[in-house]
Amino acid sequence: QVQLQQWGAGLLKPSETLSLTCAVFGGSFSGHYYWTWIRQSPGKGLEWMGEINHAGVTNYNPSLRGRGTMSLDTSKNQFSLILTSVTAADTAVYFCARRDYQLLRDWGQGALVTVSS
Amino acid sequence: SSELTQDPAVSVALGHTVRITCQGDSLRRYSVTWYQQKPGQAPILVIYGDNQRPSGIPDRLSGSTSGDTASLTITGAQAEDEADYYCESRDSNGKHWVFGGGTKLTVL
């Protein structure tokens, strides 16, 4: 079973850039998987942010309004999320996950990112 | 606002049956997945393909759909079922994924 381990800066100031990375253990990027980022604002629900497949094809939630970029590094078995110009509204727990066809079967542990001046 | 609508909170007496619903036009075309999330944890998959249960998920959890509404039913709710439940499916254009707003289930 694949394991996802994520990390990144936990405290940012408004207008800074959020950067998170998720390492994949026990699996590869090949095949039908979509490598996904999801976030959850404090006390709120889940928000799908976007995904990237093994070929680097991305699909973003329009709500990111062009601020988000997802990438993958197959040599390191890692994928990453960059979110620019953060505001307090981007404060959330960010999860990486692997979509297996339609299912988010495997999740990272989550990483809290706080945006505060 | 989400394209998938869930009741914010539902409660059920221990051992009784509860239905959690998820409504959205896209459910007429696309299947739904249900996730369970407990405080401080990542969500886990409990139902996929409208009504399929992954291995390891108790058979007291079941899924169904009718028209634009999907349901997650827990028959004989246990204390460990107390959690937030989220539905997920495609958006109305089929291009993106969307979660429902979540339902907080309390087992009394």
PDB file of C-alpha atoms in Angstrom:
ATOM      1  CA  GLN A   1       0.000   0.000   0.000  1.00  0.00           C
ATOM      2  CA  VAL A   2       1.325   3.406  -0.918  1.00  0.00           C
ATOM      3  CA  GLN A   3       2.194   5.918   1.782  1.00  0.00           C
ATOM      4  CA  LEU A   4       2.240   9.668   1.316  1.00  0.00           C
ATOM      5  CA  GLN A   5       4.358  11.924   3.493  1.00  0.00           C
ATOM      6  CA  GLN A   6       4.095  15.665   3.111  1.00  0.00           C
ATOM      7  CA  TRP A   7       5.961  18.695   4.358  1.00  0.00           C
ATOM      8  CA  GLY A   8       6.296  22.444   3.844  1.00  0.00           C
ATOM      9  CA  ALA A   9       6.448  25.800   5.551  1.00  0.00           C
ATOM     10  CA  GLY A  10       3.798  26.120   8.238  1.00  0.00           C
ATOM     11  CA  LEU A  11       3.680  29.875   8.781  1.00  0.00           C
ATOM     12  CA  LEU A  12       3.509  32.443   6.020  1.00  0.00           C
ATOM     13  CA  LYS A  13       2.859  36.147   5.781  1.00  0.00           C
ATOM     14  CA  PRO A  14       0.260  37.560   3.409  1.00  0.00           C
ATOM     15  CA  SER A  15       1.508  37.810  -0.191  1.00  0.00           C
ATOM     16  CA  GLU A  16       4.142  35.104   0.344  1.00  0.00           C
ATOM     17  CA  THR A  17       4.285  31.831  -1.576  1.00  0.00           C
ATOM     18  CA  LEU A  18       3.133  28.525  -0.139  1.00  0.00           C
ATOM     19  CA  SER A  19       5.200  25.485  -1.059  1.00  0.00           C
ATOM     20  CA  LEU A  20       4.308  21.929  -0.115  1.00  0.00           C
ATOM     21  CA  THR A  21       5.815  18.626  -1.186  1.00  0.00           C
ATOM     22  CA  CYS A  22       4.437  15.118  -0.918  1.00  0.00           C
ATOM     23  CA  ALA A  23       6.668  12.060  -1.116  1.00  0.00           C
ATOM     24  CA  VAL A  24       5.286   8.774  -2.376  1.00  0.00           C
ATOM     25  CA  PHE A  25       6.494   5.560  -0.763  1.00  0.00           C
ATOM     26  CA  GLY A  26       5.589   2.146  -2.081  1.00  0.00           C
ATOM     27  CA  GLY A  27       4.263   3.305  -5.417  1.00  0.00           C
ATOM     28  CA  SER A  28       5.229   4.972  -8.661  1.00  0.00           C
ATOM     29  CA  PHE A  29       3.817   7.776 -10.743  1.00  0.00           C
ATOM     30  CA  SER A  30       3.119   5.605 -13.734  1.00  0.00           C
ATOM     31  CA  GLY A  31      -0.345   4.528 -14.659  1.00  0.00           C
ATOM     32  CA  HIS A  32      -3.805   5.860 -14.100  1.00  0.00           C
ATOM     33  CA  TYR A  33      -3.230   7.778 -10.893  1.00  0.00           C
ATOM     34  CA  TYR A  34      -3.881  11.429 -10.297  1.00  0.00           C
ATOM     35  CA  TRP A  35      -1.781  13.122  -7.630  1.00  0.00           C
ATOM     36  CA  THR A  36      -4.078  15.458  -5.803  1.00  0.00           C
ATOM     37  CA  TRP A  37      -4.063  18.366  -3.372  1.00  0.00           C
ATOM     38  CA  ILE A  38      -6.995  19.032  -1.064  1.00  0.00           C
ATOM     39  CA  ARG A  39      -7.290  21.593   1.672  1.00  0.00           C
ATOM     40  CA  GLN A  40      -9.504  22.141   4.679  1.00  0.00           C
ATOM     41  CA  SER A  41      -9.886  25.534   6.298  1.00  0.00           C
ATOM     42  CA  PRO A  42     -10.236  25.484  10.095  1.00  0.00           C
ATOM     43  CA  GLY A  43     -13.604  24.067  11.024  1.00  0.00           C
ATOM     44  CA  LYS A  44     -14.640  23.848   7.386  1.00  0.00           C
ATOM     45  CA  GLY A  45     -15.097  21.236   4.722  1.00  0.00           C
ATOM     46  CA  LEU A  46     -12.801  19.713   2.150  1.00  0.00           C
ATOM     47  CA  GLU A  47     -11.837  21.634  -0.960  1.00  0.00           C
ATOM     48  CA  TRP A  48     -10.365  19.911  -4.010  1.00  0.00           C
ATOM     49  CA  MET A  49      -7.519  22.103  -5.258  1.00  0.00           C
ATOM     50  CA  GLY A  50      -6.325  20.188  -8.263  1.00  0.00           C
ATOM     51  CA  GLU A  51      -4.404  17.224  -9.587  1.00  0.00           C
ATOM     52  CA  ILE A  52      -1.530  16.158 -11.783  1.00  0.00           C
ATOM     53  CA  ASN A  53      -0.976  12.875 -13.581  1.00  0.00           C
ATOM     54  CA  HIS A  54       2.195  11.011 -14.455  1.00  0.00           C
ATOM     55  CA  ALA A  55       2.505  12.892 -17.731  1.00  0.00           C
ATOM     56  CA  GLY A  56       2.396  16.225 -15.946  1.00  0.00           C
ATOM     57  CA  VAL A  57      -1.097  17.079 -17.123  1.00  0.00           C
ATOM     58  CA  THR A  58      -2.738  19.311 -14.548  1.00  0.00           C
ATOM     59  CA  ASN A  59      -6.301  20.151 -13.655  1.00  0.00           C
ATOM     60  CA  TYR A  60      -6.942  22.985 -11.210  1.00  0.00           C
ATOM     61  CA  ASN A  61      -9.923  24.185  -9.250  1.00  0.00           C
ATOM     62  CA  PRO A  62     -10.983  27.459 -10.881  1.00  0.00           C
ATOM     63  CA  SER A  63     -11.210  28.976  -7.413  1.00  0.00           C
ATOM     64  CA  LEU A  64      -7.392  29.143  -7.320  1.00  0.00           C
ATOM     65  CA  ARG A  65      -7.626  31.819 -10.010  1.00  0.00           C
ATOM     66  CA  GLY A  66      -4.252  30.965 -11.495  1.00  0.00           C
ATOM     67  CA  ARG A  67      -2.327  31.127  -8.214  1.00  0.00           C
ATOM     68  CA  GLY A  68      -1.678  27.410  -8.000  1.00  0.00           C
ATOM     69  CA  THR A  69       0.928  25.273  -9.746  1.00  0.00           C
ATOM     70  CA  MET A  70       1.353  21.542  -9.321  1.00  0.00           C
ATOM     71  CA  SER A  71       4.391  19.613 -10.437  1.00  0.00           C
ATOM     72  CA  LEU A  72       5.986  16.251  -9.989  1.00  0.00           C
ATOM     73  CA  ASP A  73       9.529  14.949  -9.742  1.00  0.00           C
ATOM     74  CA  THR A  74       9.504  11.350 -10.838  1.00  0.00           C
ATOM     75  CA  SER A  75      13.176  10.874  -9.963  1.00  0.00           C
ATOM     76  CA  LYS A  76      12.399  11.608  -6.330  1.00  0.00           C
ATOM     77  CA  ASN A  77       8.874  10.148  -6.287  1.00  0.00           C
ATOM     78  CA  GLN A  78       7.535  13.491  -5.123  1.00  0.00           C
ATOM     79  CA  PHE A  79       4.888  15.951  -6.202  1.00  0.00           C
ATOM     80  CA  SER A  80       4.493  19.546  -5.138  1.00  0.00           C
ATOM     81  CA  LEU A  81       2.090  22.427  -4.773  1.00  0.00           C
ATOM     82  CA  ILE A  82       2.954  26.079  -5.149  1.00  0.00           C
ATOM     83  CA  LEU A  83       0.364  28.701  -4.211  1.00  0.00           C
ATOM     84  CA  THR A  84       1.296  32.327  -4.722  1.00  0.00           C
ATOM     85  CA  SER A  85       0.072  35.536  -3.105  1.00  0.00           C
ATOM     86  CA  VAL A  86      -1.418  33.817  -0.094  1.00  0.00           C
ATOM     87  CA  THR A  87      -3.942  35.512   2.169  1.00  0.00           C
ATOM     88  CA  ALA A  88      -5.541  34.578   5.458  1.00  0.00           C
ATOM     89  CA  ALA A  89      -8.167  32.722   3.431  1.00  0.00           C
ATOM     90  CA  ASP A  90      -5.469  30.207   2.459  1.00  0.00           C
ATOM     91  CA  THR A  91      -4.973  29.176   6.072  1.00  0.00           C
ATOM     92  CA  ALA A  92      -5.838  25.500   6.073  1.00  0.00           C
ATOM     93  CA  VAL A  93      -4.693  21.952   6.531  1.00  0.00           C
ATOM     94  CA  TYR A  94      -3.383  20.813   3.176  1.00  0.00           C
ATOM     95  CA  PHE A  95      -3.601  17.146   2.231  1.00  0.00           C
ATOM     96  CA  CYS A  96      -1.899  15.360  -0.605  1.00  0.00           C
ATOM     97  CA  ALA A  97      -3.648  12.277  -1.908  1.00  0.00           C
ATOM     98  CA  ARG A  98      -3.556   9.708  -4.673  1.00  0.00           C
ATOM     99  CA  ARG A  99      -6.622   9.250  -6.828  1.00  0.00           C
ATOM    100  CA  ASP A 100      -6.974   5.716  -8.098  1.00  0.00           C
ATOM    101  CA  TYR A 101      -9.451   6.061 -10.955  1.00  0.00           C
ATOM    102  CA  GLN A 102     -12.243   7.912  -9.142  1.00  0.00           C
ATOM    103  CA  LEU A 103     -11.164   7.182  -5.591  1.00  0.00           C
ATOM    104  CA  LEU A 104      -8.975   9.076  -3.168  1.00  0.00           C
ATOM    105  CA  ARG A 105      -7.771   5.930  -1.523  1.00  0.00           C
ATOM    106  CA  ASP A 106      -4.464   7.133  -0.089  1.00  0.00           C
ATOM    107  CA  TRP A 107      -3.893  10.370   1.831  1.00  0.00           C
ATOM    108  CA  GLY A 108      -1.000  12.190   3.395  1.00  0.00           C
ATOM    109  CA  GLN A 109      -1.105  13.096   7.040  1.00  0.00           C
ATOM    110  CA  GLY A 110      -1.996  16.712   6.384  1.00  0.00           C
ATOM    111  CA  ALA A 111       0.029  19.869   6.949  1.00  0.00           C
ATOM    112  CA  LEU A 112      -1.268  23.007   8.622  1.00  0.00           C
ATOM    113  CA  VAL A 113      -0.379  26.216   6.859  1.00  0.00           C
ATOM    114  CA  THR A 114      -1.166  29.439   8.650  1.00  0.00           C
ATOM    115  CA  VAL A 115      -1.117  32.800   6.914  1.00  0.00           C
ATOM    116  CA  SER A 116      -0.772  35.674   9.347  1.00  0.00           C
ATOM    117  CA  SER A 117       0.983  38.987   9.491  1.00  0.00           C
TER     118      SER A 117
ATOM    119  CA  SER B   1     -21.070  27.241  -2.080  1.00  0.00           C
ATOM    120  CA  SER B   2     -20.637  23.640  -3.150  1.00  0.00           C
ATOM    121  CA  GLU B   3     -22.377  22.046  -6.101  1.00  0.00           C
ATOM    122  CA  LEU B   4     -23.057  19.121  -3.778  1.00  0.00           C
ATOM    123  CA  THR B   5     -25.341  19.897  -0.859  1.00  0.00           C
ATOM    124  CA  GLN B   6     -25.259  18.060   2.442  1.00  0.00           C
ATOM    125  CA  ASP B   7     -27.051  18.678   5.708  1.00  0.00           C
ATOM    126  CA  PRO B   8     -24.518  20.210   8.114  1.00  0.00           C
ATOM    127  CA  ALA B   9     -25.380  17.953  11.029  1.00  0.00           C
ATOM    128  CA  VAL B  10     -27.305  14.785  11.725  1.00  0.00           C
ATOM    129  CA  SER B  11     -27.709  12.788  14.907  1.00  0.00           C
ATOM    130  CA  VAL B  12     -28.671   9.179  15.543  1.00  0.00           C
ATOM    131  CA  ALA B  13     -29.293   7.107  18.633  1.00  0.00           C
ATOM    132  CA  LEU B  14     -26.843   4.309  19.257  1.00  0.00           C
ATOM    133  CA  GLY B  15     -27.887   1.226  17.337  1.00  0.00           C
ATOM    134  CA  HIS B  16     -30.377   3.045  15.178  1.00  0.00           C
ATOM    135  CA  THR B  17     -30.262   3.771  11.446  1.00  0.00           C
ATOM    136  CA  VAL B  18     -29.317   7.084   9.902  1.00  0.00           C
ATOM    137  CA  ARG B  19     -29.198   8.364   6.347  1.00  0.00           C
ATOM    138  CA  ILE B  20     -26.825  11.094   5.209  1.00  0.00           C
ATOM    139  CA  THR B  21     -27.706  12.668   1.897  1.00  0.00           C
ATOM    140  CA  CYS B  22     -25.852  14.514  -0.830  1.00  0.00           C
ATOM    141  CA  GLN B  23     -27.730  16.386  -3.513  1.00  0.00           C
ATOM    142  CA  GLY B  24     -26.468  17.774  -6.792  1.00  0.00           C
ATOM    143  CA  ASP B  25     -27.332  17.809 -10.470  1.00  0.00           C
ATOM    144  CA  SER B  26     -24.034  16.171 -11.402  1.00  0.00           C
ATOM    145  CA  LEU B  27     -25.070  13.061  -9.492  1.00  0.00           C
ATOM    146  CA  ARG B  28     -27.463  12.276 -12.315  1.00  0.00           C
ATOM    147  CA  ARG B  29     -24.424  11.685 -14.536  1.00  0.00           C
ATOM    148  CA  TYR B  30     -21.519  10.817 -12.250  1.00  0.00           C
ATOM    149  CA  SER B  31     -21.051   8.388  -9.439  1.00  0.00           C
ATOM    150  CA  VAL B  32     -20.438   9.485  -5.859  1.00  0.00           C
ATOM    151  CA  THR B  33     -17.758   8.646  -3.343  1.00  0.00           C
ATOM    152  CA  TRP B  34     -18.112   8.991   0.412  1.00  0.00           C
ATOM    153  CA  TYR B  35     -15.344   9.762   2.897  1.00  0.00           C
ATOM    154  CA  GLN B  36     -15.329   9.609   6.672  1.00  0.00           C
ATOM    155  CA  GLN B  37     -13.167  12.035   8.637  1.00  0.00           C
ATOM    156  CA  LYS B  38     -12.525  11.998  12.351  1.00  0.00           C
ATOM    157  CA  PRO B  39     -11.011  14.958  14.210  1.00  0.00           C
ATOM    158  CA  GLY B  40      -7.348  15.512  13.465  1.00  0.00           C
ATOM    159  CA  GLN B  41      -7.231  12.765  10.863  1.00  0.00           C
ATOM    160  CA  ALA B  42      -7.157  12.516   7.111  1.00  0.00           C
ATOM    161  CA  PRO B  43     -10.380  11.314   5.508  1.00  0.00           C
ATOM    162  CA  ILE B  44     -10.820   7.655   4.667  1.00  0.00           C
ATOM    163  CA  LEU B  45     -12.767   6.151   1.802  1.00  0.00           C
ATOM    164  CA  VAL B  46     -15.947   4.376   2.910  1.00  0.00           C
ATOM    165  CA  ILE B  47     -18.110   4.090  -0.228  1.00  0.00           C
ATOM    166  CA  TYR B  48     -17.212   4.387  -3.918  1.00  0.00           C
ATOM    167  CA  GLY B  49     -19.054   3.949  -7.181  1.00  0.00           C
ATOM    168  CA  ASP B  50     -22.291   4.975  -5.440  1.00  0.00           C
ATOM    169  CA  ASN B  51     -22.623   1.765  -3.459  1.00  0.00           C
ATOM    170  CA  GLN B  52     -19.358  -0.169  -3.320  1.00  0.00           C
ATOM    171  CA  ARG B  53     -17.668  -0.734  -0.021  1.00  0.00           C
ATOM    172  CA  PRO B  54     -13.856  -1.036   0.205  1.00  0.00           C
ATOM    173  CA  SER B  55     -12.436  -3.924   2.142  1.00  0.00           C
ATOM    174  CA  GLY B  56     -12.259  -3.203   5.833  1.00  0.00           C
ATOM    175  CA  ILE B  57     -15.330  -0.956   5.912  1.00  0.00           C
ATOM    176  CA  PRO B  58     -18.140  -2.405   8.049  1.00  0.00           C
ATOM    177  CA  ASP B  59     -21.162  -3.614   6.137  1.00  0.00           C
ATOM    178  CA  ARG B  60     -23.429  -1.442   8.276  1.00  0.00           C
ATOM    179  CA  LEU B  61     -22.340   1.399   5.944  1.00  0.00           C
ATOM    180  CA  SER B  62     -24.053   1.342   2.573  1.00  0.00           C
ATOM    181  CA  GLY B  63     -24.578   3.719  -0.322  1.00  0.00           C
ATOM    182  CA  SER B  64     -27.349   4.346  -2.797  1.00  0.00           C
ATOM    183  CA  THR B  65     -28.465   6.925  -5.313  1.00  0.00           C
ATOM    184  CA  SER B  66     -31.750   8.130  -6.724  1.00  0.00           C
ATOM    185  CA  GLY B  67     -31.881  10.865  -9.321  1.00  0.00           C
ATOM    186  CA  ASP B  68     -29.834  13.800  -8.102  1.00  0.00           C
ATOM    187  CA  THR B  69     -29.434  12.507  -4.557  1.00  0.00           C
ATOM    188  CA  ALA B  70     -26.933  10.086  -3.106  1.00  0.00           C
ATOM    189  CA  SER B  71     -27.301   8.573   0.326  1.00  0.00           C
ATOM    190  CA  LEU B  72     -24.983   7.025   2.841  1.00  0.00           C
ATOM    191  CA  THR B  73     -26.889   4.822   5.261  1.00  0.00           C
ATOM    192  CA  ILE B  74     -25.534   3.520   8.531  1.00  0.00           C
ATOM    193  CA  THR B  75     -27.607   0.656   9.853  1.00  0.00           C
ATOM    194  CA  GLY B  76     -27.125   0.131  13.574  1.00  0.00           C
ATOM    195  CA  ALA B  77     -24.895   3.121  14.219  1.00  0.00           C
ATOM    196  CA  GLN B  78     -21.983   2.620  16.567  1.00  0.00           C
ATOM    197  CA  ALA B  79     -20.086   5.140  18.640  1.00  0.00           C
ATOM    198  CA  GLU B  80     -17.121   4.829  16.280  1.00  0.00           C
ATOM    199  CA  ASP B  81     -19.266   6.039  13.399  1.00  0.00           C
ATOM    200  CA  GLU B  82     -19.349   9.521  14.913  1.00  0.00           C
ATOM    201  CA  ALA B  83     -17.451  11.592  12.376  1.00  0.00           C
ATOM    202  CA  ASP B  84     -17.762  14.037   9.508  1.00  0.00           C
ATOM    203  CA  TYR B  85     -18.914  12.531   6.228  1.00  0.00           C
ATOM    204  CA  TYR B  86     -18.197  14.061   2.835  1.00  0.00           C
ATOM    205  CA  CYS B  87     -19.563  13.146  -0.557  1.00  0.00           C
ATOM    206  CA  GLU B  88     -17.487  13.753  -3.670  1.00  0.00           C
ATOM    207  CA  SER B  89     -18.231  13.656  -7.351  1.00  0.00           C
ATOM    208  CA  ARG B  90     -17.604  15.527 -10.557  1.00  0.00           C
ATOM    209  CA  ASP B  91     -18.872  19.072 -10.962  1.00  0.00           C
ATOM    210  CA  SER B  92     -21.719  19.832 -13.344  1.00  0.00           C
ATOM    211  CA  ASN B  93     -19.285  20.268 -16.261  1.00  0.00           C
ATOM    212  CA  GLY B  94     -17.525  17.030 -15.478  1.00  0.00           C
ATOM    213  CA  LYS B  95     -14.149  18.738 -15.563  1.00  0.00           C
ATOM    214  CA  HIS B  96     -13.354  19.114 -11.894  1.00  0.00           C
ATOM    215  CA  TRP B  97     -13.955  17.329  -8.652  1.00  0.00           C
ATOM    216  CA  VAL B  98     -16.112  18.752  -5.903  1.00  0.00           C
ATOM    217  CA  PHE B  99     -16.858  17.822  -2.316  1.00  0.00           C
ATOM    218  CA  GLY B 100     -20.100  18.323  -0.506  1.00  0.00           C
ATOM    219  CA  GLY B 101     -20.002  20.627   2.475  1.00  0.00           C
ATOM    220  CA  GLY B 102     -19.882  17.699   4.887  1.00  0.00           C
ATOM    221  CA  THR B 103     -22.259  16.278   7.465  1.00  0.00           C
ATOM    222  CA  LYS B 104     -21.290  15.999  11.106  1.00  0.00           C
ATOM    223  CA  LEU B 105     -22.773  12.790  12.487  1.00  0.00           C
ATOM    224  CA  THR B 106     -23.364  12.593  16.225  1.00  0.00           C
ATOM    225  CA  VAL B 107     -24.153   9.221  17.790  1.00  0.00           C
ATOM    226  CA  LEU B 108     -26.231   9.753  20.916  1.00  0.00           C
TER     227      LEU B 108
END
